[in-house]
Short mmCIF file of C-alpha atoms and ligand atoms in Angstrom, two decimals:
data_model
loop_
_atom_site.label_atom_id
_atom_site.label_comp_id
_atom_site.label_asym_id
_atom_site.label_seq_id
_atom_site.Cartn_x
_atom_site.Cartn_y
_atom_site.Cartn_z
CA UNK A 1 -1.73 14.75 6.21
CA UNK A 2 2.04 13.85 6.46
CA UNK A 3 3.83 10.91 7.07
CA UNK A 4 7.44 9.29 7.07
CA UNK A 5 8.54 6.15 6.65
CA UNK A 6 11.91 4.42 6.44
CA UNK A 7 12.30 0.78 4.81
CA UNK A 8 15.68 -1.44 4.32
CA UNK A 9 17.43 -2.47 1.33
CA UNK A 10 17.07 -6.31 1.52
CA UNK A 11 19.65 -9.30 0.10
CA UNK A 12 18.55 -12.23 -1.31
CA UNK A 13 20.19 -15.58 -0.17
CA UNK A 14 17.34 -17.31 -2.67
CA UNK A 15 16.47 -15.22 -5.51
CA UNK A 16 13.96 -13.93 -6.92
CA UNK A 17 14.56 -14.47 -10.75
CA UNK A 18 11.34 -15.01 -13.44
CA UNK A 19 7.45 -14.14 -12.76
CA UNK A 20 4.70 -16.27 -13.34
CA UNK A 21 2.83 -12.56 -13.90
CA UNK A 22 4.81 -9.78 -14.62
CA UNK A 23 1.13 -7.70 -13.91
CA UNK A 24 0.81 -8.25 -10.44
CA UNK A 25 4.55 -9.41 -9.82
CA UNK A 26 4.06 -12.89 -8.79
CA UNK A 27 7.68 -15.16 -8.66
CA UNK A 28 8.35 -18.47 -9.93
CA UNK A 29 9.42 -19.23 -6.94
CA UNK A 30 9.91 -18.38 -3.19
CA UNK A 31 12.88 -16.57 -2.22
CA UNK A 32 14.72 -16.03 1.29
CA UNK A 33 16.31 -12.61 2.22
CA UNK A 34 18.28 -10.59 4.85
CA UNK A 35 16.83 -6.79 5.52
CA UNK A 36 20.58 -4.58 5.57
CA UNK A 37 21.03 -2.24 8.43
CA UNK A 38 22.57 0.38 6.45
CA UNK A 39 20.77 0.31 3.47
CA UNK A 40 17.76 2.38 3.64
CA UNK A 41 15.17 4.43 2.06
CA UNK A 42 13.18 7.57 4.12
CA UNK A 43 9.99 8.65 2.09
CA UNK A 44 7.83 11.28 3.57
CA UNK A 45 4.30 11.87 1.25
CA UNK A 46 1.95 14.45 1.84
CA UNK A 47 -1.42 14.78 0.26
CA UNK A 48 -3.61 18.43 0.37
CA UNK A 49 -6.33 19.03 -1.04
CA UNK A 50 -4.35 22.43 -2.34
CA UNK A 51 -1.59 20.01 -4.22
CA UNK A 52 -2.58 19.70 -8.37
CA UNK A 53 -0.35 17.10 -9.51
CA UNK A 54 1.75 14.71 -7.68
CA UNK A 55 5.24 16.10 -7.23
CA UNK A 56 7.84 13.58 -7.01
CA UNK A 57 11.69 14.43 -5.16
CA UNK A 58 14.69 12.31 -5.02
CA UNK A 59 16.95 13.76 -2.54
CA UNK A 60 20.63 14.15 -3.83
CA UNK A 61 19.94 13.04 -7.43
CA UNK A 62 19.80 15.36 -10.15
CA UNK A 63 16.42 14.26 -11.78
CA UNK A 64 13.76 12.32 -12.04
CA UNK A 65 13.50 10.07 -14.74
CA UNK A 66 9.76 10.24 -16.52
CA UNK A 67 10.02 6.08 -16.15
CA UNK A 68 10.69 6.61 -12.44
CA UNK A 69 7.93 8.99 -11.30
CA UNK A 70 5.30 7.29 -13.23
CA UNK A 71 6.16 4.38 -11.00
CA UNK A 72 6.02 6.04 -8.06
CA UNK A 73 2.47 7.92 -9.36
CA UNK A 74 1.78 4.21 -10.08
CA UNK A 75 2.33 3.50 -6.41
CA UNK A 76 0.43 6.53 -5.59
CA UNK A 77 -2.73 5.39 -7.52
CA UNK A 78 -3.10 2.17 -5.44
CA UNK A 79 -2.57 3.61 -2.54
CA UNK A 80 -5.38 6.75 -2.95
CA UNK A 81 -7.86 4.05 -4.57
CA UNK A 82 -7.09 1.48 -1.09
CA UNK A 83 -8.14 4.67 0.74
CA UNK A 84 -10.61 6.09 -1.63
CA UNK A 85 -9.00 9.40 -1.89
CA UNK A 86 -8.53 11.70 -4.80
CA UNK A 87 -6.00 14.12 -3.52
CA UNK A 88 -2.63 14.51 -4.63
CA UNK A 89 0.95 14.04 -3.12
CA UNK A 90 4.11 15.52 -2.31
CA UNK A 91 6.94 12.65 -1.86
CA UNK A 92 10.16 13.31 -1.11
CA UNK A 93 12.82 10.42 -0.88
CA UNK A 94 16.41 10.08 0.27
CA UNK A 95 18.70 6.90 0.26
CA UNK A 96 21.50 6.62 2.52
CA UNK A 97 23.11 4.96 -0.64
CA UNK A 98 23.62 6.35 -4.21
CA UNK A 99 20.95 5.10 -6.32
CA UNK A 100 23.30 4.73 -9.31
CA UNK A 101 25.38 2.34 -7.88
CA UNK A 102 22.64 -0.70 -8.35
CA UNK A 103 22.19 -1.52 -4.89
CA UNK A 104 18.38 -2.58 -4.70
CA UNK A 105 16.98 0.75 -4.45
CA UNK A 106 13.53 -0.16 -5.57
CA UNK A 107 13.08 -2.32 -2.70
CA UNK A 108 13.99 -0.11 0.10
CA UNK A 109 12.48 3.02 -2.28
CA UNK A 110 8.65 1.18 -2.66
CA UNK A 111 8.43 -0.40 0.66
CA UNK A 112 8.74 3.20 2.65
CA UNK A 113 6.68 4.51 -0.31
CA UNK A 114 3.79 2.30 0.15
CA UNK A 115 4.23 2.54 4.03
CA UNK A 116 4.45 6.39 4.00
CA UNK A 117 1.34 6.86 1.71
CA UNK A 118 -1.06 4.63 3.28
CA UNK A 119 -0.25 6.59 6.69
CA UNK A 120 -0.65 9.86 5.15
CA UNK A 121 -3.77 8.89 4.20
CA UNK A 122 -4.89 7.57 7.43
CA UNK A 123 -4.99 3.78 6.75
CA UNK A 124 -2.88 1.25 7.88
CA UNK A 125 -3.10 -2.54 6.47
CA UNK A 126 -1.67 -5.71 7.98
CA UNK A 127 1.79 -6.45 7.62
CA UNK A 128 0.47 -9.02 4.91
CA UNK A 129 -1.26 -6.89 2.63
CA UNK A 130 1.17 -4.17 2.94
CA UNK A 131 3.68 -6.42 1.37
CA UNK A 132 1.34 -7.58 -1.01
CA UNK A 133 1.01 -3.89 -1.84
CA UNK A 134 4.34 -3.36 -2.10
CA UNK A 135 5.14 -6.17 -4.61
CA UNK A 136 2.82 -4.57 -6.95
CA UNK A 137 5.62 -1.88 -6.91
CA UNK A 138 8.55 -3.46 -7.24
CA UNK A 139 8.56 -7.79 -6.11
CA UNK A 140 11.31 -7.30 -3.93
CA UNK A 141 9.74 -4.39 -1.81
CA UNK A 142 7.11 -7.19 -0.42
CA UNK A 143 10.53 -8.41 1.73
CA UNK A 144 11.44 -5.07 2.68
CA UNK A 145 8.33 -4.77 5.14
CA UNK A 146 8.74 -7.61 7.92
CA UNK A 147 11.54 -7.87 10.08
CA UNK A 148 15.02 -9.75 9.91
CA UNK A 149 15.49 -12.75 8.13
CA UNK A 150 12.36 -12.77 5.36
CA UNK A 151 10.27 -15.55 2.88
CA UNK A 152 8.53 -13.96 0.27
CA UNK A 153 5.94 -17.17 -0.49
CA UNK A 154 5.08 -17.26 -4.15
CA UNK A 155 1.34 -18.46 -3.40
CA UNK A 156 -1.26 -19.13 -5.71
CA UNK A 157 -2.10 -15.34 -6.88
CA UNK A 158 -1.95 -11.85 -6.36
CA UNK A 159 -3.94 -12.49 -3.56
CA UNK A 160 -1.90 -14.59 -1.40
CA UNK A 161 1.39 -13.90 -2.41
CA UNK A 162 3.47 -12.11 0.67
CA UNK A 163 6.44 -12.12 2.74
CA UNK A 164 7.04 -12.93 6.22
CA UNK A 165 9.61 -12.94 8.99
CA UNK A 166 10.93 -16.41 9.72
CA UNK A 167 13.33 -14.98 12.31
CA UNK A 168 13.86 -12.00 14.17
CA UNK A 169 17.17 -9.51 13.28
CA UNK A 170 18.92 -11.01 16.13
CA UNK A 171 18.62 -14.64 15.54
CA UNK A 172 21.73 -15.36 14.09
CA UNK A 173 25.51 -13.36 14.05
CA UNK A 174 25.65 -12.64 10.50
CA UNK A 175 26.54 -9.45 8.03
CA UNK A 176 26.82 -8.67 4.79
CA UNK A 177 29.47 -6.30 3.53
CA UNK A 178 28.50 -5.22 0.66
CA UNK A 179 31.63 -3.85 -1.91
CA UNK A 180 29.86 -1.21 -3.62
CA UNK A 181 30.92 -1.30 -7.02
CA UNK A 182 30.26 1.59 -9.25
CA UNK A 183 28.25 1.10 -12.44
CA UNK A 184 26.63 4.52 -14.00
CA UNK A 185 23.26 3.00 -15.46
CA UNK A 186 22.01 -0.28 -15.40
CA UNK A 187 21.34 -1.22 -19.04
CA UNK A 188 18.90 -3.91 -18.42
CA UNK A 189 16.82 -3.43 -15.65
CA UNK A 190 15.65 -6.06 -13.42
CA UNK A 191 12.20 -5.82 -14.57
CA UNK A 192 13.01 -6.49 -17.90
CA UNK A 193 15.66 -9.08 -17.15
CA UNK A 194 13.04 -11.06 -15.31
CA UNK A 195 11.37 -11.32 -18.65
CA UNK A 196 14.19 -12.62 -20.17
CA UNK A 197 14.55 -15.47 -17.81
CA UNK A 198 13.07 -18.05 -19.31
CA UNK A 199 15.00 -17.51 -22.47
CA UNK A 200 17.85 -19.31 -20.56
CA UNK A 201 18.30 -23.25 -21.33
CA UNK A 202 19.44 -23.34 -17.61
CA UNK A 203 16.02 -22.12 -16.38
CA UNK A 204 14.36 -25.13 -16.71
CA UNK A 205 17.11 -26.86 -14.54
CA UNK A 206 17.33 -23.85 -11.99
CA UNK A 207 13.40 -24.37 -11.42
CA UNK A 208 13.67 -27.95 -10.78
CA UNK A 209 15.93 -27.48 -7.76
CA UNK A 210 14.38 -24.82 -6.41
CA UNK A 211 12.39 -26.86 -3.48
CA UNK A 212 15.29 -29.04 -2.78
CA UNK A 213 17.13 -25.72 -2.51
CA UNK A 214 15.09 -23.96 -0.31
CA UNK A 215 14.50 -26.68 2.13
CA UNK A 216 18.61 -27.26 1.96
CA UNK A 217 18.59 -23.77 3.22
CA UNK A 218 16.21 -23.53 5.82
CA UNK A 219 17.75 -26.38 7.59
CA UNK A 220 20.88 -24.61 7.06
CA UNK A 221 18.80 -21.36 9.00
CA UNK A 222 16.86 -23.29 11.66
CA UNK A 223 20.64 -24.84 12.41
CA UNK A 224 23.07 -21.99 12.20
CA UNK A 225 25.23 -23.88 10.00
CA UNK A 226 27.01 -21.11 8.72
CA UNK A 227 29.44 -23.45 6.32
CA UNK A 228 26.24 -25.27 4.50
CA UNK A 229 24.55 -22.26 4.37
CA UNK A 230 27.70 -20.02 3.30
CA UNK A 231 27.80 -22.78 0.02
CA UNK A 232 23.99 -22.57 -0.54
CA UNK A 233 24.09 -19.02 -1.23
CA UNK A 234 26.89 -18.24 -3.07
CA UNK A 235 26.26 -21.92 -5.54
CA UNK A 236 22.38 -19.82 -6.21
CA UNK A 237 24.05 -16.41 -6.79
CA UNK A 238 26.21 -18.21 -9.55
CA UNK A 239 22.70 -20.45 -10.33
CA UNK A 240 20.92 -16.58 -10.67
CA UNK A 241 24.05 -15.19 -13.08
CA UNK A 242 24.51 -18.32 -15.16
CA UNK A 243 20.61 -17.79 -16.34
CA UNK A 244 21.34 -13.66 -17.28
CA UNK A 245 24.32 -14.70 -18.57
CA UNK A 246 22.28 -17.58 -21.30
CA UNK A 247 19.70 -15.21 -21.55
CA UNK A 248 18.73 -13.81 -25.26
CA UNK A 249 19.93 -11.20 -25.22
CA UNK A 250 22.90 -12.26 -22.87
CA UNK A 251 22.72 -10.07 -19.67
CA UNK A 252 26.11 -9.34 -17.94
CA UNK A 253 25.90 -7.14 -14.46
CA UNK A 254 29.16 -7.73 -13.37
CA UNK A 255 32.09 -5.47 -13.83
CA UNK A 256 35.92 -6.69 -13.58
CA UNK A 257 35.84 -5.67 -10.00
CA UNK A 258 32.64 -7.78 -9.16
CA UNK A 259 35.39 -11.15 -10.95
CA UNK A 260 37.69 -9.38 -8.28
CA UNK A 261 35.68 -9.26 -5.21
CA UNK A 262 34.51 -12.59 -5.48
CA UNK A 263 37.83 -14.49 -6.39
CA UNK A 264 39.48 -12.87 -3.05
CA UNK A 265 36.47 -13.89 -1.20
CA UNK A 266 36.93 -17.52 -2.68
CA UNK A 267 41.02 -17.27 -1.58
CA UNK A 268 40.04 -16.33 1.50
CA UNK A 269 38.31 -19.46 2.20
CA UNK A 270 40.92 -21.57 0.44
CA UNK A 271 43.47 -20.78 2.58
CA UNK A 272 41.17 -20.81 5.46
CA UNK A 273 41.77 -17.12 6.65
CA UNK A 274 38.07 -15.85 6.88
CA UNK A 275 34.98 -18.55 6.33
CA UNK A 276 32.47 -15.90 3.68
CA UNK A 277 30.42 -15.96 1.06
CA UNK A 278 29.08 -14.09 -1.45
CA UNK A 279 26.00 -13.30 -3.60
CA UNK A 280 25.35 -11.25 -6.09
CA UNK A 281 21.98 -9.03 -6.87
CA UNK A 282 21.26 -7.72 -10.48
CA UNK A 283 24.45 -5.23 -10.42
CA UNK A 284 27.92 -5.37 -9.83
CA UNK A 285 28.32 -4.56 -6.30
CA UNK A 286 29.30 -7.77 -4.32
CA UNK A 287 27.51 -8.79 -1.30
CA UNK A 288 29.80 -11.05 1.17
CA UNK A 289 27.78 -12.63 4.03
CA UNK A 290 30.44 -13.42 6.94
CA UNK A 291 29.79 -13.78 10.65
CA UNK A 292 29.40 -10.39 12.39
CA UNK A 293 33.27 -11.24 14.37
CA UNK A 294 34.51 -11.55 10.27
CA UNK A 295 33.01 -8.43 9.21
CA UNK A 296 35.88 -5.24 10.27
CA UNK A 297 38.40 -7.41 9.04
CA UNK A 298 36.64 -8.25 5.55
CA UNK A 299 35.38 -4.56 5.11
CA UNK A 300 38.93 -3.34 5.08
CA UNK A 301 40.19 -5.65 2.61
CA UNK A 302 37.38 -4.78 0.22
CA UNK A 303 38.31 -1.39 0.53
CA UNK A 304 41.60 -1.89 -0.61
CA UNK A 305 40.72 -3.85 -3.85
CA UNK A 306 40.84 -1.32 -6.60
CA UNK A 307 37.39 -0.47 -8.11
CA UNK A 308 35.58 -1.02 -5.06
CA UNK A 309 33.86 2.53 -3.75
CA UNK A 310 32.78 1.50 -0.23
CA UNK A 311 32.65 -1.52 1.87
CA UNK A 312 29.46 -1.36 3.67
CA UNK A 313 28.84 -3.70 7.13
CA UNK A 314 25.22 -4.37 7.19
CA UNK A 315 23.52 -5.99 9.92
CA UNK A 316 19.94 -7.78 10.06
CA UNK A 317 17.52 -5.25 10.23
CA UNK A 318 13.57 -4.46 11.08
CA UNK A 319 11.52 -4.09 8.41
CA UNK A 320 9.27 -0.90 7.39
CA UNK A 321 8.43 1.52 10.16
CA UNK A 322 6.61 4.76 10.40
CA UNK A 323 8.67 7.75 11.94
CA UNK A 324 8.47 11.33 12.77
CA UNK A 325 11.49 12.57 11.30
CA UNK A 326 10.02 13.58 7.80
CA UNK A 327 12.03 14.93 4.76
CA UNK A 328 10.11 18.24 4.58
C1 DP6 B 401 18.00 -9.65 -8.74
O1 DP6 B 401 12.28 -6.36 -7.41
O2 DP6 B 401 13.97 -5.26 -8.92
O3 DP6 B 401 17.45 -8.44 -6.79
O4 DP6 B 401 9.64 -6.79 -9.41
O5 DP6 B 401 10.49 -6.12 -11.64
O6 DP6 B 401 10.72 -4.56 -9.69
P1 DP6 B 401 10.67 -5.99 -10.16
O7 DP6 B 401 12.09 -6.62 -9.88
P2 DP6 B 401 13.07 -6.40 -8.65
O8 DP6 B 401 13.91 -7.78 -8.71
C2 DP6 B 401 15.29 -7.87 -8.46
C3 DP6 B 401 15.61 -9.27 -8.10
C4 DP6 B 401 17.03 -9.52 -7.59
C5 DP6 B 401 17.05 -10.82 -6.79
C6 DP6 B 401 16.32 -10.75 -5.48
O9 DP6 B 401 16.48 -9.76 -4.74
O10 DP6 B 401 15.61 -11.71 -5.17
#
């Protein structure tokens, strides 16, 4: 049996940053995130009875690391031993945005993974336990699955740890442009530089106003107060980059561009020509959430600053879905 699903890319406005288990991927803390209408993964998996080992494509890239398709066999395992099946795969998966670039691939990649497998299997789960699913993939692919504006609560366990939708894409006017900023490999990944959190003095102090933060910014959400909220998420991307940055070893994702990017952003506001903000995910591609009027205007400028690749106007998006358009 075949199927096909397609997953978003999600932002975080709260991060994700430190596990409790690094096993079963459960956070520190909750985070809050934005599904992106233009970032996306399509995964179609087929298992036969006539397949003998799994066999693993990324469309457009040249290979597939050994790290990366043991992960995805990973993904594969949990999936045949949900359904109690044996057979192998075929998965084939395409992003509509170069993996190499450190935009959150693994998100948007393991969400339609675990999504497409179950359903070429023949099972389906509730939206809950497919994102608990997914989080044993990659922690962030447990927000890629519901729709629009997403919590991922840490709960108590593996067991109760999941996101949810706490608003529907259209709720609220906002983007994010993302100024894809090229970086060739990531040298620390974001699994192990959730490791190295708590190496950071500043982690400590980060934890301690987490709650505070989170209910600042749900007020901020239930509201539409784009200004409070706008300073919320930019003050915990710098929160997020001042722990890498203290980290031992040090972890640095930004590039000269990212300093760019972000300064023009912060002009922007000072001399009250667009109202954005930005955030910043473990690369150096900036992500600057405007209001959807903003979001021409800002996409052009980014494209003009030198270093910056793309400028990319993402809208809130629906979460996983199954479709018939598969990849082979
Ligand atoms: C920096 O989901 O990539 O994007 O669970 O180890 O696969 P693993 O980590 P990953 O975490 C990336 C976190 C972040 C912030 C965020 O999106 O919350």
């Amino acid at each position: 049996m075949k199927a096909t699903s397609v997953a978003p890319a999600n932002i975080a406005f709260i991060k994700y940053w430190g596990k409790t288990d690094p096993e079963t991927r459960i956070p520190q803390n909750n985070s809050i995130s934005m599904n992106l209408s233009r970032m996306t993964t399509t995964t179609t998996v087929e298992f036969s009875q006539s397949f003998a080992s799994d066999d693993v494509i990324f469309d457009g890239e040249k290979m597939v690391t050994e790290k990366e398709r043991a992960r995805v066999v990973a993904t594969l395992d949990r999936v045949r031993e949900n359904g109690g099946s044996r057979l192998r795969a075929k998965v084939k998966t395409r992003n509509t945005f170069p993996k190499a670039v450190g935009i959150a691939s693994s998100a948007s990649g393991f969400a339609s993974l675990t999504q497409a497998a179950l359903a070429a299997l023949g099972t389906t789960l509730p939206e809950k336990d497919l994102s608990m699913l997914a989080r044993l993939s990659s922690g962030t692919a447990a927000r890629s699955i519901p729709d629009g504006f997403v919590e991922w609560d840490k709960g108590t366990g593996p067991g109760d740890s999941y996101a949810y939708s706490i608003y529907e894409p259209g709720y609220w006017d906002i983007c994010d442009v993302v100024a894809v900023v090229s970086k060739s490999m990531k040298k620390i990944s974001s699994t192990e530089g959730h490791a190295l959190a708590v190496t950071s003095p500043f982690y400590g102090i980060r934890m301690e106003g987490m709650d505070k933060k989170l209910t600042a910014i749900k007020a901020s959400m239930d509201s539409k107060n784009f200004s409070v909220f706008g300073r919320i998420i930019e003050d915990e991307a710098m929160n997020m980059h001042a722990v890498c940055m203290t980290s031992a070893p040090p972890i640095l994702y930004w590039e000269s561009t990212t300093v760019t990017v972000v300064k023009n952003v912060m002009h922007w506001r000072e001399t009250r020509e667009i109202e954005s903000y930005v955030t910043i995910d473990a690369g150096p591609s900036v992500h600057v959430i405007c209001r959807t009027t903003d979001s021409d205007t800002i996409a052009a400028r980014l494209k003009s600053v030198p270093g910056v690749i793309d400028a990319v106007i993402n809208h809130p998006a629906r979460g996983a879905r199954i479709t018939g358009e598969h990849l082979f």
